[in-house]
């Protein structure tokens, strides 16, 4: 044990030495410290959490404040001058942090004895009063806030009760200057430890996001899809706020036991990690929709969002009055997180049951439609026409019941996009982005429309605060770099993504596709064959890319073996794969056969024709008049690809 402590102590000592060397550098933060010590940001975060329960940003901030205290006690300079000496860019922010950490402002240091800090006393006396923190790194700050608020509000009382028969609410707050009311709701944490309650936690998250998104005076509310990416990630509040470009983060723990529920809510300033409002709630599960409305309303008021009478009425509307229907809906959502054709199919019975129990359950209709439409787009298990026909009645009903639903808006944008109505999709996503920010599908549409700079800008904005690789779904970024002629960036991004997401089937396919474009056939073969080995099915796109690879490697027998398999499957009626046969003939320069298969794909309205102006294989056809005609028939905007002239890429 002592040996382990010695290692930890040496690690902390190394960190403090690095911080000492860079004390006056205000921009020396989490990323710089991690790089200096030779670990990733996430590794550093986990290591510090294990040693002392602190986040990296908290560790850095408290080190600077301790140094400031030493300087103030030695009277080396004024408080404002010392603020800059310890790396704070604002004396005002320094004063706020100092007061929070030590319990009194820096101007009082000279009137106190050296060991007269309030921290230990505050923490000890508050150990049994605060129930609102969910991590050790925030307890320290909350205890201080609790004591300050107690003395300020003692005469008015600290506890607030509503519906005292069934509900018990306990509130604390520490007001700050609010200039931006964008917000993200972190996935509610399961405080019960029971896996069965995960569905209820996710349901609460979805409900709060849905209600906040109805308030138009809130600048931005990050979507549930984006927020679920943070369910398992260990990141600081500041990192999350910066990545999502929001000012506020709502965090909560949720517990359900029988008909009883409990929540610990915290509204946090994403810039300072200051918890300026917190609330503990206890009540009955039967009143869950009332609770959701109250939470959304209280959060909106705390971030200075004005709620109109119409919005108030929308917020108060419950998804359903049938609790059994709601439970089925939540179970369906939880199963869908598997993000596979199998999990989507399995979720249907729960959404259908929810609709049977409540025929006006808009969200259940929308999710049920989603399970069908994805079969014809992402999963390719049926033709898009069939998938659309199955999904259409559910989407129609959802739209009738709740035309302002943000999830439905994004779904409709996807449908318009896959139906080649690019202008309508672009318009819908513009509205969607104003509320939830940049997202994967926005980048995807921008790539298909040739807006490479927008894709790269979106990626760079994310990477300012997040050094983690892209997910397997983010194909847009490496392709955007490819078409801008930045080949090194293309390969680095794809290879890094593959290292960190070794089970991402699309990443193998797309990296192989780009290797073919660069004539790196051996590398393409290795990558695609690995992808096939781990894949749940023999994807036609992978088989065709392998056929291309083996052709250029001189193994014509192997090439035709893969090509014949795909052609046979297409002739036997398998949907969505005619377009991939066209890839083969386009790459080999047989334009007539390529357009024969593209015509088949067009008549079947195959989804992957959206790649017509973006996939390097199909771009071999760009000088053929039939190519421009097909682009026009599909409805692409006039954004011609002048690759050779603009980007120096010669398409051969």
XYZ file of C-alpha atoms in Angstrom:
652
model
C 0.000 0.000 0.000
C 2.800 2.402 0.938
C 4.490 1.673 -2.388
C 1.341 2.650 -4.259
C 1.058 5.837 -2.202
C 4.664 6.641 -3.037
C 3.943 6.292 -6.758
C 0.891 8.519 -6.435
C 2.840 11.082 -4.472
C 5.549 11.160 -7.116
C 2.919 11.601 -9.813
C 1.324 14.530 -7.963
C 4.763 16.020 -7.358
C 5.527 15.821 -11.070
C 2.248 17.590 -11.877
C 2.922 20.364 -9.390
C 6.431 20.882 -10.772
C 5.024 21.289 -14.271
C 2.358 23.694 -13.041
C 4.978 25.648 -11.111
C 7.006 26.097 -14.310
C 3.934 27.353 -16.173
C 2.231 29.233 -13.366
C 1.817 32.559 -15.161
C 0.555 31.036 -18.404
C -3.210 31.543 -18.341
C -3.731 29.181 -21.300
C -1.801 26.321 -19.700
C -4.721 24.041 -18.949
C -5.828 20.424 -18.976
C -4.625 19.635 -22.487
C -1.195 21.195 -21.918
C -0.698 19.478 -18.565
C -1.634 16.078 -19.997
C 0.764 16.544 -22.886
C 3.570 17.626 -20.567
C 3.190 14.550 -18.351
C 2.831 12.243 -21.367
C -0.721 10.897 -20.925
C -4.089 11.533 -22.553
C -6.555 13.944 -20.993
C -8.918 11.114 -20.077
C -6.073 9.120 -18.476
C -4.985 12.130 -16.444
C -8.581 12.748 -15.386
C -9.043 9.155 -14.200
C -5.676 9.110 -12.412
C -6.399 12.261 -10.426
C -9.904 11.088 -9.598
C -8.456 7.866 -8.190
C -5.813 9.669 -6.124
C -7.706 12.604 -4.638
C -11.172 12.709 -6.175
C -10.438 15.875 -8.131
C -10.899 16.631 -11.807
C -7.861 17.902 -13.698
C -9.264 21.406 -14.088
C -10.037 21.527 -10.353
C -6.523 20.333 -9.523
C -4.990 23.082 -11.696
C -7.286 25.781 -10.332
C -6.653 24.873 -6.689
C -2.886 24.731 -7.249
C -3.000 28.280 -8.637
C -5.139 29.453 -5.717
C -2.811 27.892 -3.133
C 0.108 29.699 -4.780
C -1.899 32.915 -4.707
C -2.500 32.471 -0.984
C 1.256 32.092 -0.369
C 1.954 35.277 -2.332
C -0.763 37.213 -0.530
C 0.527 36.087 2.855
C 4.048 37.164 1.839
C 2.589 40.470 0.578
C 4.543 40.235 -2.687
C 1.993 42.239 -4.708
C -1.594 43.409 -4.863
C -4.415 40.889 -5.280
C -4.971 41.953 -8.910
C -1.272 41.585 -9.747
C -1.134 38.180 -8.084
C -4.173 37.075 -10.090
C -2.128 37.444 -13.268
C 0.954 35.891 -11.655
C -0.952 32.664 -10.966
C -2.480 32.420 -14.437
C -5.894 34.066 -14.059
C -6.848 36.331 -16.947
C -9.472 38.187 -14.886
C -8.992 39.575 -11.344
C -12.782 39.428 -10.889
C -12.898 35.733 -11.699
C -9.844 35.213 -9.477
C -11.632 36.898 -6.560
C -14.704 34.689 -7.083
C -12.673 31.474 -7.197
C -10.544 32.525 -4.229
C -13.613 33.321 -2.149
C -15.213 29.989 -3.040
C -12.068 28.025 -2.221
C -10.906 29.727 0.990
C -14.205 31.116 2.271
C -13.197 34.779 2.191
C -11.936 37.262 -0.432
C -8.219 37.829 -1.122
C -8.434 41.301 0.415
C -8.967 39.753 3.856
C -5.820 37.626 3.836
C -3.705 40.277 5.549
C -6.188 40.460 8.426
C -6.112 36.729 9.102
C -3.532 34.416 10.618
C -1.589 32.159 8.189
C -3.457 28.996 9.209
C -6.800 30.705 9.409
C -8.318 29.302 6.174
C -12.010 28.496 6.307
C -11.838 25.416 4.081
C -11.376 22.705 6.681
C -13.950 24.193 9.046
C -16.499 24.634 6.305
C -16.055 21.134 4.964
C -16.219 19.560 8.403
C -19.266 21.468 9.574
C -21.102 20.898 6.305
C -20.412 17.209 5.913
C -23.979 16.268 6.835
C -25.893 19.132 5.202
C -25.233 18.887 1.476
C -26.848 16.074 -0.497
C -26.584 17.610 -3.919
C -23.133 16.695 -5.168
C -22.667 13.665 -7.391
C -18.864 13.591 -7.440
C -16.151 14.202 -4.853
C -14.694 16.961 -7.002
C -17.776 19.119 -6.433
C -18.435 18.468 -2.724
C -15.772 20.946 -1.725
C -17.437 23.823 -3.565
C -20.977 22.895 -2.609
C -20.191 22.799 1.115
C -18.878 26.343 0.909
C -21.887 27.492 -1.085
C -24.281 25.817 1.337
C -22.790 27.611 4.350
C -22.746 30.976 2.555
C -26.347 30.650 1.461
C -27.394 29.449 4.905
C -26.154 32.597 6.595
C -27.532 34.837 3.858
C -30.976 33.268 3.822
C -31.332 31.980 7.377
C -33.958 34.564 8.237
C -36.038 33.596 5.217
C -35.707 29.831 5.642
C -33.844 27.428 3.407
C -36.341 24.718 2.632
C -39.180 24.927 0.208
C -41.996 22.401 0.043
C -44.596 21.891 -2.680
C -47.444 19.423 -2.483
C -46.134 18.431 0.953
C -48.280 15.339 1.053
C -46.345 13.603 -1.739
C -43.352 15.812 -2.520
C -40.322 17.179 -0.707
C -38.084 19.754 -2.421
C -34.941 21.183 -0.870
C -33.255 24.038 -2.752
C -30.017 26.013 -2.587
C -28.769 28.598 -5.015
C -25.874 30.976 -5.573
C -26.793 33.556 -8.221
C -24.289 34.578 -10.869
C -24.280 36.949 -13.819
C -26.107 35.196 -16.676
C -25.323 36.428 -20.198
C -25.990 33.269 -22.245
C -28.678 30.677 -21.616
C -27.587 27.776 -23.846
C -27.814 24.487 -21.959
C -27.017 20.777 -22.098
C -28.669 18.128 -19.923
C -26.304 15.334 -18.951
C -27.773 11.814 -18.923
C -29.332 11.298 -15.498
C -27.195 9.055 -13.307
C -28.670 5.844 -11.966
C -28.410 6.178 -8.182
C -30.174 2.893 -7.457
C -27.510 0.621 -8.923
C -30.210 -1.471 -10.588
C -29.895 -1.919 -14.343
C -33.690 -1.881 -14.608
C -33.677 1.812 -13.672
C -31.456 2.809 -16.617
C -34.547 3.177 -18.782
C -36.138 5.565 -16.276
C -32.938 7.628 -16.059
C -32.756 7.967 -19.837
C -36.458 8.779 -19.910
C -36.016 11.636 -17.457
C -33.141 12.991 -19.523
C -35.220 12.874 -22.707
C -38.221 14.503 -21.024
C -36.292 17.452 -19.589
C -34.539 18.070 -22.923
C -37.855 17.884 -24.772
C -39.513 20.411 -22.483
C -36.593 22.839 -22.476
C -36.433 22.709 -26.273
C -40.001 24.053 -26.420
C -38.851 27.331 -24.829
C -37.838 29.557 -27.733
C -35.975 32.109 -25.610
C -33.345 29.494 -24.742
C -30.580 29.957 -27.292
C -29.624 26.312 -27.589
C -30.689 22.985 -26.070
C -28.444 20.065 -27.004
C -30.358 17.074 -28.362
C -30.769 13.771 -26.560
C -28.847 11.952 -29.302
C -25.806 14.155 -28.732
C -26.044 14.005 -24.946
C -26.193 10.215 -24.792
C -22.601 10.248 -26.092
C -21.633 11.478 -22.605
C -23.376 8.709 -20.703
C -20.217 6.679 -20.086
C -17.537 9.345 -20.563
C -15.498 10.733 -17.695
C -15.151 14.396 -18.531
C -15.177 17.615 -16.579
C -18.093 20.001 -16.794
C -15.894 22.593 -18.497
C -14.771 20.103 -21.139
C -18.355 19.117 -21.908
C -19.556 22.724 -22.032
C -16.712 23.687 -24.357
C -17.248 20.740 -26.684
C -20.964 21.487 -26.979
C -20.514 25.273 -26.922
C -23.043 25.842 -24.125
C -22.991 27.967 -20.995
C -24.928 25.729 -18.600
C -24.923 22.064 -17.708
C -27.785 20.396 -15.841
C -26.685 17.307 -13.931
C -28.801 14.954 -11.866
C -28.977 11.616 -10.171
C -32.243 9.689 -10.345
C -33.572 6.846 -8.239
C -36.820 4.887 -8.465
C -37.937 2.396 -5.854
C -41.463 1.134 -6.243
C -43.613 4.241 -6.573
C -41.039 6.519 -4.933
C -38.541 8.658 -6.819
C -35.651 10.823 -5.757
C -33.585 13.352 -7.703
C -30.559 15.496 -6.936
C -30.387 18.347 -9.472
C -27.458 20.692 -10.054
C -27.289 23.569 -12.521
C -23.643 24.345 -13.214
C -21.876 27.186 -14.967
C -19.871 25.473 -17.709
C -17.183 28.150 -17.717
C -16.352 28.103 -14.014
C -17.848 24.781 -12.850
C -19.623 26.797 -10.180
C -22.796 25.164 -8.880
C -25.107 28.113 -8.484
C -28.402 26.267 -8.081
C -29.194 22.858 -6.653
C -32.300 21.017 -5.629
C -33.193 17.740 -3.990
C -36.559 16.232 -4.840
C -38.502 13.347 -3.304
C -41.925 12.297 -4.495
C -44.078 9.697 -6.185
C -43.577 8.178 -9.624
C -47.245 8.842 -10.419
C -46.420 12.554 -10.516
C -43.405 12.116 -12.838
C -44.773 14.365 -15.588
C -45.520 17.109 -13.111
C -41.961 16.791 -11.852
C -40.541 16.982 -15.379
C -42.516 20.153 -16.074
C -41.452 21.730 -12.772
C -37.798 20.950 -13.379
C -37.878 22.422 -16.885
C -39.669 25.530 -15.668
C -37.309 26.067 -12.738
C -34.207 25.556 -14.878
C -35.547 27.986 -17.500
C -36.131 30.648 -14.864
C -32.651 30.172 -13.385
C -31.035 30.819 -16.781
C -33.239 33.867 -17.419
C -35.350 32.300 -20.167
C -38.756 33.876 -20.657
C -41.606 31.385 -20.969
C -44.685 32.428 -22.929
C -48.164 31.308 -21.935
C -48.257 29.025 -24.964
C -44.902 27.464 -24.050
C -46.037 27.087 -20.452
C -48.995 25.063 -21.652
C -46.718 22.909 -23.856
C -44.320 22.248 -20.992
C -47.145 21.151 -18.719
C -48.422 18.666 -21.283
C -47.566 15.122 -20.290
C -46.288 12.643 -22.888
C -49.102 10.377 -21.739
C -51.432 9.972 -18.813
C -50.912 6.238 -18.876
C -47.952 5.242 -16.723
C -47.843 1.727 -18.174
C -47.597 3.212 -21.659
C -44.785 5.456 -20.478
C -42.905 2.506 -18.950
C -43.116 0.623 -22.247
C -41.889 3.675 -24.128
C -38.868 3.967 -21.838
C -38.047 0.273 -22.229
C -38.158 0.668 -26.006
C -35.796 3.643 -25.865
C -33.383 1.720 -23.684
C -33.249 -1.224 -26.093
C -32.677 1.090 -29.080
C -29.378 2.231 -27.590
C -27.908 -1.018 -28.972
C -27.865 0.784 -32.369
C -28.257 -2.393 -34.401
C -30.982 -3.745 -36.638
C -31.631 -6.403 -34.003
C -32.070 -3.891 -31.172
C -34.311 -1.661 -33.302
C -36.579 -4.588 -34.137
C -36.660 -5.695 -30.501
C -37.753 -2.226 -29.355
C -40.850 -2.193 -31.577
C -43.041 -4.323 -29.350
C -42.608 -1.809 -26.521
C -43.507 1.193 -28.686
C -46.487 -0.673 -30.124
C -47.628 -1.595 -26.629
C -47.294 2.047 -25.565
C -49.495 3.099 -28.497
C -52.055 0.402 -27.672
C -52.293 1.795 -24.159
C -52.397 5.431 -25.342
C -53.311 6.151 -28.964
C -52.214 9.823 -28.593
C -48.623 9.081 -27.490
C -46.715 11.182 -30.081
C -43.217 10.223 -28.995
C -44.016 6.511 -29.228
C -45.242 6.965 -32.815
C -42.079 8.865 -33.749
C -39.742 6.237 -32.301
C -41.680 3.384 -33.905
C -41.395 5.082 -37.285
C -37.679 5.509 -36.647
C -37.203 1.758 -36.154
C -38.622 1.125 -39.635
C -37.007 3.969 -41.592
C -33.540 2.980 -40.388
C -33.947 -0.452 -41.950
C -33.856 1.178 -45.368
C -31.065 3.674 -44.670
C -28.446 2.794 -42.052
C -29.032 -0.927 -41.816
C -29.940 -1.717 -45.441
C -32.182 -4.613 -44.424
C -34.933 -3.593 -46.839
C -35.487 -1.184 -49.706
C -35.921 2.443 -48.796
C -39.334 2.531 -50.430
C -40.570 -0.321 -48.261
C -38.998 1.143 -45.117
C -40.574 4.532 -45.847
C -43.991 3.011 -46.458
C -43.815 1.204 -43.101
C -42.594 4.289 -41.230
C -44.856 6.868 -42.928
C -48.091 6.343 -40.960
C -46.273 6.574 -37.638
C -44.438 9.755 -38.619
C -47.668 11.260 -39.931
C -49.471 10.558 -36.679
C -46.574 11.905 -34.588
C -46.551 15.110 -36.649
C -50.282 15.576 -36.152
C -49.925 15.148 -32.392
C -46.718 17.170 -31.838
C -45.562 19.217 -34.866
C -42.817 21.016 -32.866
C -41.000 17.892 -31.635
C -37.252 18.373 -32.251
C -36.515 14.679 -32.672
C -39.248 14.510 -35.283
C -37.782 17.549 -37.042
C -34.405 15.842 -37.352
C -36.082 12.628 -38.511
C -38.012 14.542 -41.175
C -34.775 16.212 -42.303
C -33.171 12.793 -42.732
C -36.168 11.559 -44.686
C -36.075 14.557 -47.008
C -32.348 14.081 -47.502
C -32.647 10.395 -48.384
C -35.534 11.288 -50.687
C -33.097 13.652 -52.477
C -34.998 16.765 -51.364
C -31.719 18.422 -50.375
C -33.054 21.967 -50.069
C -35.846 20.950 -47.695
C -33.441 18.848 -45.610
C -30.955 21.703 -45.423
C -33.669 24.114 -44.303
C -34.909 21.776 -41.564
C -31.405 21.090 -40.283
C -30.707 24.819 -40.128
C -33.630 25.202 -37.723
C -32.536 22.105 -35.818
C -28.936 23.317 -35.473
C -30.041 26.625 -33.989
C -31.556 24.709 -31.109
C -29.116 21.835 -30.626
C -25.865 22.888 -32.314
C -23.673 21.020 -34.799
C -24.315 17.318 -35.142
C -23.241 14.295 -37.134
C -26.052 14.537 -39.674
C -25.353 18.216 -40.393
C -21.753 17.305 -41.259
C -22.956 14.411 -43.389
C -25.297 16.602 -45.430
C -22.611 19.262 -45.853
C -20.221 16.619 -47.186
C -22.760 15.332 -49.714
C -23.337 18.911 -50.911
C -19.620 19.636 -51.261
C -19.329 22.017 -48.298
C -15.999 20.661 -47.158
C -14.910 23.794 -45.310
C -17.999 23.627 -43.100
C -17.300 20.011 -42.211
C -13.690 20.787 -41.313
C -14.699 23.880 -39.343
C -17.181 21.821 -37.329
C -14.497 19.213 -36.649
C -11.904 21.813 -35.613
C -14.372 23.434 -33.223
C -14.878 20.083 -31.511
C -11.155 19.349 -31.393
C -10.364 22.612 -29.623
C -11.621 21.017 -26.445
C -11.673 17.308 -27.228
C -8.656 15.276 -28.309
C -10.574 12.025 -28.615
C -10.873 10.373 -32.046
C -14.004 10.549 -34.136
C -16.577 7.804 -33.897
C -17.128 5.282 -36.670
C -20.114 7.290 -37.905
C -18.109 10.470 -38.579
C -17.098 9.601 -42.139
C -17.577 13.188 -43.254
C -14.370 14.583 -41.779
C -11.694 12.460 -43.512
C -13.513 12.764 -46.848
C -13.667 16.544 -46.451
C -9.896 16.624 -45.888
C -9.391 14.337 -48.889
C -11.269 16.668 -51.213
C -9.337 19.618 -49.849
C -6.123 17.851 -50.844
C -4.972 17.259 -47.243
C -4.200 13.572 -47.621
C -2.035 13.251 -44.504
C -4.856 14.581 -42.333
C -7.272 12.196 -44.041
C -5.256 9.097 -43.204
C -4.263 10.175 -39.702
C -7.879 10.768 -38.738
C -9.109 7.467 -40.190
C -6.271 5.388 -38.776
C -6.614 6.947 -35.328
C -10.352 6.346 -35.378
C -9.749 2.731 -36.312
C -7.288 2.238 -33.455
C -9.769 3.550 -30.931
C -12.886 1.989 -32.515
C -11.671 -1.441 -33.681
C -15.216 -2.810 -34.013
C -16.546 0.010 -36.199
C -17.449 -1.772 -39.459
C -18.041 1.412 -41.532
C -14.607 2.765 -40.627
C -12.870 -0.217 -42.265
C -15.014 0.207 -45.361
C -14.406 3.943 -45.704
C -10.687 3.759 -44.960
C -10.353 1.030 -47.581
C -12.256 3.215 -50.030
C -9.837 6.088 -49.466
C -6.805 3.795 -49.789
C -8.154 2.725 -53.196
C -8.441 6.379 -54.206
C -4.791 6.816 -53.218
C -3.820 3.586 -55.072
C -2.609 1.997 -51.825
C -4.124 -1.354 -52.812
C -2.294 -3.619 -50.345
C -3.327 -1.401 -47.444
C -6.878 -1.284 -48.774
C -6.992 -5.090 -48.965
C -5.761 -5.547 -45.387
C -8.191 -3.004 -43.962
C -11.287 -4.223 -45.829
C -10.618 -7.915 -45.195
C -10.259 -7.147 -41.494
C -13.554 -5.283 -41.622
C -15.274 -8.272 -43.230
C -13.956 -10.585 -40.544
C -15.503 -8.546 -37.742
C -18.714 -7.629 -39.587
C -22.069 -9.111 -38.780
C -22.879 -9.434 -42.503
C -21.093 -9.475 -45.864
C -21.563 -5.843 -46.837
C -21.809 -5.380 -50.602
C -19.740 -2.184 -50.454
C -16.827 -4.050 -48.836
C -17.020 -6.909 -51.336
C -17.000 -4.533 -54.301
C -14.066 -2.575 -52.904
C -12.203 -5.879 -52.502
C -13.063 -6.774 -56.103
C -11.523 -3.462 -57.185
C -8.447 -4.048 -55.041
C -7.782 -7.557 -56.355
C -8.228 -6.348 -59.934
C -5.458 -3.781 -59.515
C -3.301 -6.305 -57.639
C -3.525 -8.589 -60.668
C -5.673 -11.324 -59.126
C -8.549 -11.283 -61.613
C -10.013 -14.575 -60.387
C -10.422 -13.280 -56.837
C -11.744 -9.979 -58.159
C -14.495 -11.613 -60.201
C -15.368 -13.923 -57.306
C -16.301 -10.964 -55.095
C -18.000 -9.063 -57.922
C -20.100 -12.061 -58.970
C -21.347 -12.547 -55.415
C -22.669 -8.989 -55.303
C -24.210 -9.166 -58.801
C -25.993 -12.413 -57.940
C -27.389 -10.883 -54.769
C -28.563 -7.816 -56.700
C -30.224 -9.927 -59.403
C -31.951 -11.960 -56.694
C -33.622 -8.820 -55.392
C -31.454 -7.786 -52.456
C -32.142 -4.065 -51.943
C -29.723 -1.147 -51.964
C -26.716 -2.797 -53.680
C -27.013 -2.013 -57.417
C -25.085 1.181 -56.817
C -22.066 -0.750 -55.506
C -21.773 -2.824 -58.687
C -21.568 0.526 -60.510
C -18.596 1.418 -58.275
C -16.626 -1.501 -59.691
C -17.197 -0.653 -63.340
C -16.625 3.075 -62.759
C -13.265 2.422 -61.138
C -12.242 0.127 -64.034
C -13.283 2.695 -66.648
C -16.241 0.758 -68.086
C -18.685 3.670 -68.124
C -21.454 1.930 -70.039
C -21.783 -0.866 -67.482
C -21.380 1.624 -64.635
C -24.332 3.689 -65.864
C -26.395 0.556 -66.477
C -26.121 -0.293 -62.771
C -26.557 3.332 -61.711
C -29.770 3.454 -63.716
C -31.008 0.374 -61.845
C -30.085 2.052 -58.577
C -31.877 5.258 -59.614
C -35.079 3.426 -60.518
C -35.014 1.748 -57.096
C -34.177 5.047 -55.374
C -31.190 3.527 -53.599
C -29.953 5.501 -50.632
C -26.249 5.392 -51.469
C -26.753 7.467 -54.607
C -26.376 10.422 -52.248
C -22.636 9.609 -52.504
C -22.669 10.221 -56.284
C -20.666 13.445 -56.017
C -18.550 12.368 -53.036
C -17.392 8.762 -53.410
C -13.993 8.611 -55.189
C -15.076 5.505 -57.129
C -18.061 7.226 -58.740
C -16.116 10.388 -59.407
C -14.308 8.480 -62.164
C -17.460 9.167 -64.198
C -17.483 12.939 -63.764
C -16.446 13.756 -67.353
C -19.186 11.611 -68.873
C -22.278 13.697 -69.880
C -24.496 11.011 -68.338
C -22.974 11.805 -64.942
C -24.186 15.433 -64.976
C -27.591 14.288 -66.190
C -27.898 11.826 -63.322
C -26.823 14.456 -60.787
C -29.516 16.752 -62.142
C -32.169 14.004 -62.028
C -31.327 13.245 -58.413
C -31.565 16.945 -57.596
C -28.107 17.907 -56.380
C -27.614 21.678 -56.018
C -25.229 23.302 -58.454
C -21.984 22.777 -56.531
C -19.674 21.260 -59.133
C -16.489 19.557 -57.936
C -13.508 21.247 -59.548
C -11.024 19.038 -57.747
C -8.096 19.257 -60.142
C -8.322 23.024 -60.503
C -9.122 23.933 -56.891
C -7.492 21.227 -54.820
C -4.794 19.694 -57.001
C -6.349 16.217 -56.822
C -6.264 14.363 -60.117
C -9.138 11.929 -60.407
C -7.972 9.102 -62.653
